[in-house]
Coordinates of C-alpha atoms in Angstrom, one line a residue:
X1 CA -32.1 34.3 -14.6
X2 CA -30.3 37.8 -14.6
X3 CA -26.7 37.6 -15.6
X4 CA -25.8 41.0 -13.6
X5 CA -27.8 39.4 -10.7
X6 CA -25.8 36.0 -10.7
X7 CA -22.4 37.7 -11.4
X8 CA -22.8 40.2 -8.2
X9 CA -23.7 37.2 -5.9
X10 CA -21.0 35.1 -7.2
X11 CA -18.5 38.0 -6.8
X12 CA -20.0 38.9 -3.0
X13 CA -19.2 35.4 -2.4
X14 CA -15.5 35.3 -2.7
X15 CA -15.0 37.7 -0.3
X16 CA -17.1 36.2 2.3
X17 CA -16.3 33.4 4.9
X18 CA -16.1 29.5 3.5
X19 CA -19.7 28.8 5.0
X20 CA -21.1 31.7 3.5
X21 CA -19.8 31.1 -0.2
X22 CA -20.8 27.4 -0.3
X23 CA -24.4 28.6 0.6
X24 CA -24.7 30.7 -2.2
X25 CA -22.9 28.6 -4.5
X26 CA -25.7 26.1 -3.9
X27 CA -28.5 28.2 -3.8
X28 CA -27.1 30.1 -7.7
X29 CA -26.5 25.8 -9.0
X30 CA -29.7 24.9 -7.5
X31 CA -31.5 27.7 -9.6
X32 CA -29.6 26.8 -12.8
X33 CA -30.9 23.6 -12.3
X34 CA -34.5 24.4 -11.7
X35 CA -34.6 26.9 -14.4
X36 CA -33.0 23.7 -16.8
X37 CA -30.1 26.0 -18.0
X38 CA -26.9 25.6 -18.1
X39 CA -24.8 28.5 -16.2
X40 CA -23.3 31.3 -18.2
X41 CA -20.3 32.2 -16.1
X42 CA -17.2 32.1 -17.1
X43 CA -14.4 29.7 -15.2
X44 CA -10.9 30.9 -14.8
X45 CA -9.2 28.9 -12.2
X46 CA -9.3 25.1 -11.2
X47 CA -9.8 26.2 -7.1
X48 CA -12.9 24.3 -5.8
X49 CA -12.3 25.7 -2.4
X50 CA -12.0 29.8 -3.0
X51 CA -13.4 30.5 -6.7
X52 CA -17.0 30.5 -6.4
X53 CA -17.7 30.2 -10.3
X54 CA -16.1 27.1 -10.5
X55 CA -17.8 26.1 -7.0
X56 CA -21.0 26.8 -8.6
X57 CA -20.4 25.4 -11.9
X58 CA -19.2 22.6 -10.3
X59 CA -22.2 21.7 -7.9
X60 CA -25.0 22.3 -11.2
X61 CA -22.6 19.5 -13.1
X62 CA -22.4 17.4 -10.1
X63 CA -26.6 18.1 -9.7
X64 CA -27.1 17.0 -13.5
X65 CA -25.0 13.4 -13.2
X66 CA -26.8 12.7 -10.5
X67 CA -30.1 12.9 -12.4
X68 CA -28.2 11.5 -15.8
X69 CA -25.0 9.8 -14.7
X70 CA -24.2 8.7 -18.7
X71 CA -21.5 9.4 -21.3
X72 CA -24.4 11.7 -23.1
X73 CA -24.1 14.1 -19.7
X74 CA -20.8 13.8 -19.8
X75 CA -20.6 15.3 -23.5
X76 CA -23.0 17.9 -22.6
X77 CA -20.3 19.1 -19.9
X78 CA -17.4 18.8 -22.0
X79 CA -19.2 20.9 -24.3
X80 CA -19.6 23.4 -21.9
X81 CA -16.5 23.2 -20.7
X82 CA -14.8 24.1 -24.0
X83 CA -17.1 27.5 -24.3
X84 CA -16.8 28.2 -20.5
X85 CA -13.2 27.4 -19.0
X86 CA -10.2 28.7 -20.3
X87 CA -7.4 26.7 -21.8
X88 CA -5.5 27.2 -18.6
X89 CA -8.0 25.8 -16.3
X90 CA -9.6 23.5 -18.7
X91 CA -7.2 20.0 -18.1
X92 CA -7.4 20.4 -14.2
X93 CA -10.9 20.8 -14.1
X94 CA -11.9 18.2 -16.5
X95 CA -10.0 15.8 -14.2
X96 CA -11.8 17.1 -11.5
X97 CA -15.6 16.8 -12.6
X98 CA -15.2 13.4 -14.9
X99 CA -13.0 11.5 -12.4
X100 CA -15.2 13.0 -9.7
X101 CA -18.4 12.7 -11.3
X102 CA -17.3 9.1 -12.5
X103 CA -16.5 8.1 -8.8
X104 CA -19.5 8.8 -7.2
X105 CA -22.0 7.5 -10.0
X106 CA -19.9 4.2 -10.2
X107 CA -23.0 2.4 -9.9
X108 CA -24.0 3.3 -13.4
X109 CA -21.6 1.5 -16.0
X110 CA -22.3 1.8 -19.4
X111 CA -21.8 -0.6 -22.2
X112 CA -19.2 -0.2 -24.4
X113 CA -22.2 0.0 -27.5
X114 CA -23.7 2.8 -25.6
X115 CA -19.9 5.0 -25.1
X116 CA -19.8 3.9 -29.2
X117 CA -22.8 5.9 -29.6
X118 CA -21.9 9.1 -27.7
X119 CA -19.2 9.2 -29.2
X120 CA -20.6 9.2 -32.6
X121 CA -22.2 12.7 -31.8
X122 CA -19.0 14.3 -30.6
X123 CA -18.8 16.2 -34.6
X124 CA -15.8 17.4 -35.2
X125 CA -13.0 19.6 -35.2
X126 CA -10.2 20.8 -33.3
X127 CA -12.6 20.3 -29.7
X128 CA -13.2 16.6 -30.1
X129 CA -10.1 15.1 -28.7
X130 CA -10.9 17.5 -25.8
X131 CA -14.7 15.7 -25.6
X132 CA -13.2 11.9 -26.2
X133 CA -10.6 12.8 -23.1
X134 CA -13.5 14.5 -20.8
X135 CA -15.9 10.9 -22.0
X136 CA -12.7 8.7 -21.4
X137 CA -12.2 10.1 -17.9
X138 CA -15.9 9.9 -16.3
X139 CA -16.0 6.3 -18.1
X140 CA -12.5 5.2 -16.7
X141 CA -13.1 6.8 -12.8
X142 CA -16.4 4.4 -12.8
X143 CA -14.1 1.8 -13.5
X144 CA -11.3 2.4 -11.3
X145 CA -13.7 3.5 -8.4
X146 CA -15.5 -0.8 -9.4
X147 CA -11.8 -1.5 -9.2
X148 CA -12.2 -3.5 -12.5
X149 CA -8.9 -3.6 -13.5
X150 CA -8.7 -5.6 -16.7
X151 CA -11.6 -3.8 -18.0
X152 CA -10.2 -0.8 -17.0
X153 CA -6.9 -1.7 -19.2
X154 CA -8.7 -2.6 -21.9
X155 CA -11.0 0.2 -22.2
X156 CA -7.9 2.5 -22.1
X157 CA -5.8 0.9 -25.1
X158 CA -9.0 0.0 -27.2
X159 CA -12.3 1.9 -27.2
X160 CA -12.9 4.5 -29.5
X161 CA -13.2 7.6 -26.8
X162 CA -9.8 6.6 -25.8
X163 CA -8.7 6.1 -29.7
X164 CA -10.4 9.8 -30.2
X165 CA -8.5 11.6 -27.4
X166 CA -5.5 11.8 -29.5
X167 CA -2.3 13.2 -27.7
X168 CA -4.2 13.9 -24.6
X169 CA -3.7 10.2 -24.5
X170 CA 0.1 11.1 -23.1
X171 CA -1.4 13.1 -20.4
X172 CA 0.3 12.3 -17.2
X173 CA -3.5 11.4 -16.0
X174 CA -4.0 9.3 -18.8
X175 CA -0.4 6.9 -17.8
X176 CA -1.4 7.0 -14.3
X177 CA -5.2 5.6 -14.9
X178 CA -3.2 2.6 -17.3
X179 CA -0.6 2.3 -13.9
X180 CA -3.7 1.6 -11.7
X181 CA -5.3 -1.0 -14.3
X182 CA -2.0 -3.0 -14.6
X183 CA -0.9 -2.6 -10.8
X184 CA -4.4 -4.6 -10.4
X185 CA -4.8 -6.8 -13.7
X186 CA -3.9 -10.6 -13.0
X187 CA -2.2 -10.6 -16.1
X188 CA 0.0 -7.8 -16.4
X189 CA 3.2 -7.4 -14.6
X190 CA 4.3 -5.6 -11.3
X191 CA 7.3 -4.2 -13.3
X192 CA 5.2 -2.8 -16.4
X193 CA 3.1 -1.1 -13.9
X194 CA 5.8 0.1 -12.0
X195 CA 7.4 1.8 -15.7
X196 CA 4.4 3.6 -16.1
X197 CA 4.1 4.8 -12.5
X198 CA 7.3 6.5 -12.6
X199 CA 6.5 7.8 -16.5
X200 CA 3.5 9.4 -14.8
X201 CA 4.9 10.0 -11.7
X202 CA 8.0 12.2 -13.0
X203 CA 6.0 14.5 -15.4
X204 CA 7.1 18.0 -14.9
X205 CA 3.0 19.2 -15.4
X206 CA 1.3 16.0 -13.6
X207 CA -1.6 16.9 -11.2
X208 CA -3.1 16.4 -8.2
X209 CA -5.4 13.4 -9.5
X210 CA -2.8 12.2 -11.2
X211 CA -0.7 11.6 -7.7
X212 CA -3.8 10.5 -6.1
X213 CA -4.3 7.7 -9.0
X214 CA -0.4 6.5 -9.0
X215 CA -0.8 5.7 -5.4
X216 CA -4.5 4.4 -5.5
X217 CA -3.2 1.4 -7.9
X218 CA 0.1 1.0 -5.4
X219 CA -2.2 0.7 -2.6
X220 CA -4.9 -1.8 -3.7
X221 CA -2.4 -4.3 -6.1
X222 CA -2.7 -7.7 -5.2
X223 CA 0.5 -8.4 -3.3
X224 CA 3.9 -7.8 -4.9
X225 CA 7.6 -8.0 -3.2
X226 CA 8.3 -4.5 -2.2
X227 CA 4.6 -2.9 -2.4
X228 CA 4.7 -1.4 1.0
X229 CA 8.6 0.4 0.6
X230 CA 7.2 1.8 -2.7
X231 CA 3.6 2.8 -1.3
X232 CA 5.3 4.5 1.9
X233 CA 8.4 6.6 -0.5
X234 CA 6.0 8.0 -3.1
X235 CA 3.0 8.6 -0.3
X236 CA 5.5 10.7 1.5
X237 CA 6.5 12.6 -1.2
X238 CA 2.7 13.4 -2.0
X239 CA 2.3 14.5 1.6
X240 CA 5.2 17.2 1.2
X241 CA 3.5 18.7 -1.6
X242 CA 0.3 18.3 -0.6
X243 CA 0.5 18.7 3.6
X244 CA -3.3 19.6 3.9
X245 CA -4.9 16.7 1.4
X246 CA -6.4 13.9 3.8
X247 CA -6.1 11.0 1.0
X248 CA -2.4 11.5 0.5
X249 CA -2.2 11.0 4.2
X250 CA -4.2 8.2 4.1
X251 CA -2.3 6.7 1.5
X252 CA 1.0 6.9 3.9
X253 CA -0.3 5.2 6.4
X254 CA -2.0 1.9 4.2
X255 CA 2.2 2.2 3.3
X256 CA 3.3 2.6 7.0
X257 CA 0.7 -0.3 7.8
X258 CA 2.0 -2.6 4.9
X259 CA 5.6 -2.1 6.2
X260 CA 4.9 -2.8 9.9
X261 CA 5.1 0.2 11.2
X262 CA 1.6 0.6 13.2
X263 CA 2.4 3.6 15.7
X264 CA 3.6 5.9 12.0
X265 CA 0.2 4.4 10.3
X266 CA -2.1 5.3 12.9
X267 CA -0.8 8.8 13.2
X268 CA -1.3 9.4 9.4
X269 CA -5.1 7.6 9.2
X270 CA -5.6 9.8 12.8
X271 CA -4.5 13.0 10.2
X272 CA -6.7 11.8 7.5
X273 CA -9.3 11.8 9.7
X274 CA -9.1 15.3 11.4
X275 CA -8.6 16.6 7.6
X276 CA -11.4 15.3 5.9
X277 CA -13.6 16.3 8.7
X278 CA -12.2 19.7 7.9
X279 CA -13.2 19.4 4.1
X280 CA -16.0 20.0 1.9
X281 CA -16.0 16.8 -0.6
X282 CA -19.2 15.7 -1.7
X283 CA -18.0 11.9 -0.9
X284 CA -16.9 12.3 2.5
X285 CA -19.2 9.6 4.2
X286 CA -17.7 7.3 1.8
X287 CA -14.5 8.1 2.4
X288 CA -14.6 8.4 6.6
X289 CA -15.3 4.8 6.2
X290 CA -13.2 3.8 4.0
X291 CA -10.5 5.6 6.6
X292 CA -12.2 4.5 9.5
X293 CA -11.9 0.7 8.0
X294 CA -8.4 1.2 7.4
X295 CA -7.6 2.9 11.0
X296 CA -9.5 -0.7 12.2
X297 CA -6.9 -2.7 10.3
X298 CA -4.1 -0.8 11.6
X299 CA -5.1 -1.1 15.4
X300 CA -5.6 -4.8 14.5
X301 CA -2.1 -5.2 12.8
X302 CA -0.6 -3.6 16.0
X303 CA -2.2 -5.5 18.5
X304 CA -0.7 -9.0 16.5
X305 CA 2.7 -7.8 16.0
X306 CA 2.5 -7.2 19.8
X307 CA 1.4 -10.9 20.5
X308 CA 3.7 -12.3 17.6
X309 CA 6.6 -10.8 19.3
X310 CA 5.7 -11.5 22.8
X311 CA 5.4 -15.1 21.2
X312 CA 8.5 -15.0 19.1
X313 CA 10.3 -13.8 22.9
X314 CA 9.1 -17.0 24.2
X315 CA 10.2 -19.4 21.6
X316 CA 13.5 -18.0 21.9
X317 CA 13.6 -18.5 25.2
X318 CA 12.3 -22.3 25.0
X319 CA 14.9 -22.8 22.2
X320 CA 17.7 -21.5 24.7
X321 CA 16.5 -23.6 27.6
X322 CA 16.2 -26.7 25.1
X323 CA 19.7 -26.2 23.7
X324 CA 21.0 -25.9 27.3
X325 CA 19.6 -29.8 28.6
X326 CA 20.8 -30.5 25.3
X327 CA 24.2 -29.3 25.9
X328 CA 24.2 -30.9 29.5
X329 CA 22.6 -34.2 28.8
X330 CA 25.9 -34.1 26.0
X331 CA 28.2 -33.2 28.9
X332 CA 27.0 -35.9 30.9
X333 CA 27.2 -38.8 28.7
X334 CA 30.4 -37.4 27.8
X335 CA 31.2 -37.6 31.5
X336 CA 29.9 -41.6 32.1
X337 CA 31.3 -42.6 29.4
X338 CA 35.0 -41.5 30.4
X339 CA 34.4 -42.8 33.8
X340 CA 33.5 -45.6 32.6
X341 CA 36.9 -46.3 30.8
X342 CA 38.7 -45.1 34.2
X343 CA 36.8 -47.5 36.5
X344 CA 37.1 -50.7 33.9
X345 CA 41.2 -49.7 33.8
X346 CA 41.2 -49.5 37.5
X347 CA 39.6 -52.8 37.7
X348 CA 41.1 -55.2 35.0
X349 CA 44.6 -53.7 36.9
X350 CA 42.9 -54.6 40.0
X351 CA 42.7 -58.1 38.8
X352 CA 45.8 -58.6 36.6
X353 CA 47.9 -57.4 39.4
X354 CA 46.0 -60.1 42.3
X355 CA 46.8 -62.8 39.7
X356 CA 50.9 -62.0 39.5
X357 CA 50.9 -61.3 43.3
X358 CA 49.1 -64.2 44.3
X359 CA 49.5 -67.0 41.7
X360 CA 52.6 -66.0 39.9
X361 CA 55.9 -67.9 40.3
X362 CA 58.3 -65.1 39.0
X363 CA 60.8 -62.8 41.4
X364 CA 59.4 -60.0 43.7
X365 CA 61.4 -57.8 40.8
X366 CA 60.1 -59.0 37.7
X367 CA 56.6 -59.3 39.1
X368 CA 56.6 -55.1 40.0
X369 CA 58.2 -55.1 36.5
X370 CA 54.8 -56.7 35.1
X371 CA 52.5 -54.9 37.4
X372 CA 54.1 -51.2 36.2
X373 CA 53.6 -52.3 32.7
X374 CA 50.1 -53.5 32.9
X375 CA 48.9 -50.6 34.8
X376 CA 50.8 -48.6 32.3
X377 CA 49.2 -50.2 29.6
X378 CA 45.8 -49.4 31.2
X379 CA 46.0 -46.2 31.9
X380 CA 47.3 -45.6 28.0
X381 CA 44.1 -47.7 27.5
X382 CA 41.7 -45.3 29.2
X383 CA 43.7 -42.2 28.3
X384 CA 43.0 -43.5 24.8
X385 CA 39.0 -43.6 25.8
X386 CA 38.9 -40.3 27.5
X387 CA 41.1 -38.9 24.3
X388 CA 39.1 -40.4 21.7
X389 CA 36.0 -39.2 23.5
X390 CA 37.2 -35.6 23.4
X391 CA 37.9 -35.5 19.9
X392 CA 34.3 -36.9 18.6
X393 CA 32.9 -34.2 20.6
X394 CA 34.6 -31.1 20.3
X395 CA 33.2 -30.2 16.8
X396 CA 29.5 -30.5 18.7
X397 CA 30.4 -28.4 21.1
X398 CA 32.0 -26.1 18.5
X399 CA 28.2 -26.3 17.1
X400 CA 26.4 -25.0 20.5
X401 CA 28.7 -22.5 21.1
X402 CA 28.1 -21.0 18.1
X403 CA 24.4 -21.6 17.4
X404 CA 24.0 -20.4 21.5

C-alpha cells in the first residue's frame, strides 16, 4: 500500500462529515487487513470519534481479534502500540482497544497456562510492563464482561501478566477492575470494595473506563445496604462530566431504579437510548438490549410500587376502620357494664327500702333515717363501679388516641 496515498485519505477524512470519515476509515483498515499488514500511521490522540488514524487503527485491531481473539493478538497490538502511539495517548487508548477488544470476544477465555505462555515471549526491557498491562487488560475485560468475579480477583492479584505490569498496577484502571471483582465476589467485603472505589474514583488522572468500571461493579453487586444511594451519587457525577455518554446515563437510572424512583429512571434509560442510537460503538445491539431490558424492569418496578401503594392506602384504611369498632365495641361494654352497677343499686334500694316500709317496726323517723343511708350506701356502691370502671380504662383509651 502507498504511505502518501493512505496519509492523504486519512487527512481528507478529518475534515469531512462523521459518515464520510467512518467510510474511509473502513475501507483504509479493511485494506490493511487484506494486504496482512499492520498500518504504518502514526496515533497522536485517544479520540475515536474525530481522529481518523486512531479510527482506522482502531477498526484493523478490532478486524484482527475478531479473527484471533487470544493474549498472542493482544501482544502483537501492544507491540504496535508502543512503536505507533505516543506516550501521551498510549494509556487511554490501550484501555480502549484491550477492554474493548476483551468485551466483545468474551466468548474466548483463555487458560491461565496459555496467558503463561504469552507472556513468556514479551522479552524485555523498559516496554514490557507496558505489554503485561495491554495482556492484563484484554484478559481482565473478558472476565468482567463473563462477570466472573472471583476469577477476575484472582487473576488481578496473582498471574504473572498482572505480576509483570509493575507500577501500571496503581493505575486508576487497574483499582477500579479489583473494585468490580470484589463488589461481585461472595467472599470479599462491601466495604473493601467500597475503599478501592473511592481510591480509584478520586484519582486526579483516572479515565473514562475507569468511571465506567467503578459503576459497572456498583451496579451488578449482589445486594448490599445502601447500593442504590451510592449507584445514584457517583452515576450523577459521571453524567456531569460526561453529559453525552449513554452508559453513564444508563448507569443513573439502574441507581434511580434501585432507590425507587421510577419516573427519574425512566428518563435516564429513555436518554440512554436516544444517545446510543446517536453513536458509533461496534457493540451497540448488545447494548440496546441490555438498555432496553433494563427500561422493562423499570416500567415493571413502577407499575408495582403503584399497586403496593394503592394496597398499602387500603390497609390503612382497614386498620382505621378496625381500630374504630374496636374503640366502640370498648365504649360499649364500658357503657353496660356501668349501667349495670346503676340498675342493680336502683334495685337492691328498691327492695331494702319495701322491706323497712313495709315490715319494719321502727318510727316513721328512724325508718327515712335507714332508707337515706342505704340508698346512700348504694349509690357510693355504684359510683364505686362506674369509678373503678373509668380508671381500668383510661390508659386504653390513652392507647387509641395515640395509635389513631
Amino acid at each position: 500500500m502507498d504511505t502518501a496515498t493512505v496519509i492523504a485519505r486519512l487527512d481528507e477524512a478529518r475534515g469531512a462529515d462523521s459518515r464520510t470519515r467512518d467510510r474511509v476509515c473502513d475501507e483504509v483498515a479493511a485494506e490493511f487487513l487484506a494486504a496482512g499488514t499492520p498500518p504504518f500511521i502514526e496515533v497522536r490522540s485517544a479520540d475515536l470519534r474525530t481522529d481518523p488514524y486512531l479510527m482506522c487503527a482502531d477498526r484493523y485491531w478490532r478486524g484482527r481479534f475478531q479473527e484471533q481473539p487470544t493474549a498472542r493478538t493482544a501482544l502483537e497490538c501492544a507491540r504496535w502500540m508502543s512503536d505507533h502511539v505516543n506516550d501521551e495517548s498510549w494509556e487511554a487508548v490501550a484501555e480502549q482497544w484491550a477492554l474493548g477488544n476483551g468485551f466483545l470476544n468474551r466468548d474466548n477465555l483463555e487458560s491461565p497456562d496459555q496467558l503463561a505462555e504469552v507472556m513468556g515471549e514479551t522479552g524485555t526491557g523498559a516496554a514490557v510492563e507496558r505489554f503485561a498491562f495491554f495482556l492484563t487488560l484484554f484478559h481482565a475485560g473478558k472476565l468482567r464482561a463473563n462477570f466472573c468475579f472471583d476469577e477476575l480477583h484472582a487473576f488481578l492479584a496473582y498471574s504473572p501478566s498482572s505480576a509483570a505490569a509493575g507500577s501500571l498496577r496503581g493505575e486508576p484502571v487497574f483499582v477500579a477492575l479489583q473494585s468490580f471483582a470484589a463488589f461481585g465476589s461472595r467472599t470479599l467485603t462491601a466495604a473493601y470494595a467500597s475503599e478501592l472505589l473511592e481510591q480509584a474514583w478520586s484519582a486526579a488522572d483516572r479515565t473514562r473506563h475507569t468511571v465506567d468500571i467503578c459503576l459497572n461493579g456498583v451496579a451488578f453487586a449482589p445486594p448490599f445496604a445502601g447500593q442504590g444511594e451510592l449507584l445514584r451519587d457517583y452515576a450523577e457525577e459521571a453524567v456531569e462530566a460526561h453529559p453525552g455518554d449513554h452508559m453513564f446515563h444508563a448507569r443513573l437510572a439502574a441507581g434511580l431504579h434501585m432507590c425507587g424512583r421510577h419516573d427519574a429512571a425512566l428518563e435516564s434509560i429513555d436518554t440512554a437510548l436516544a444517545l446510543l442510537a446517536a453513536s458509533a460503538t461496534a457493540s451497540l445491539s448488545v447494548l440496546q438490549n441490555q438498555y432496553l431490558t433494563k427500561r422493562d424492569a423499570i416500567q415493571e418496578g413502577r407499575l408495582r410500587a403503584e399497586r403496593d401503594a394503592e394496597q398499602l392506602h387500603r390497609w390503612e384504611q382497614q386498620a382505621a376502620a378496625n381500630a374504630q369498632l374496636e374503640r366502640s365495641l370498648h365504649t360499649s361494654s364500658v357503657r353496660a357494664v356501668e349501667v349495670v352497677a346503676v340498675f342493680t343499686a336502683a334495685i337492691a334500694f328498691a327492695v331494702g327500702s319495701l322491706q323497712v316500709t313495709l315490715t319494719g317496726k321502727l318510727p316513721l323517723s328512724d325508718r327515712l333515717w335507714l332508707l337515706a343511708a342505704q340508698g346512700v350506701g348504694l349509690a357510693v356502691f355504684a359510683l364505686l363501679i362506674v369509678g373503678g370502671t373509668w380508671l381500668i380504662t383510661r390508659s386504653h383509651h390513652g392507647q387509641d388516641k395515640r395509635t389513631g
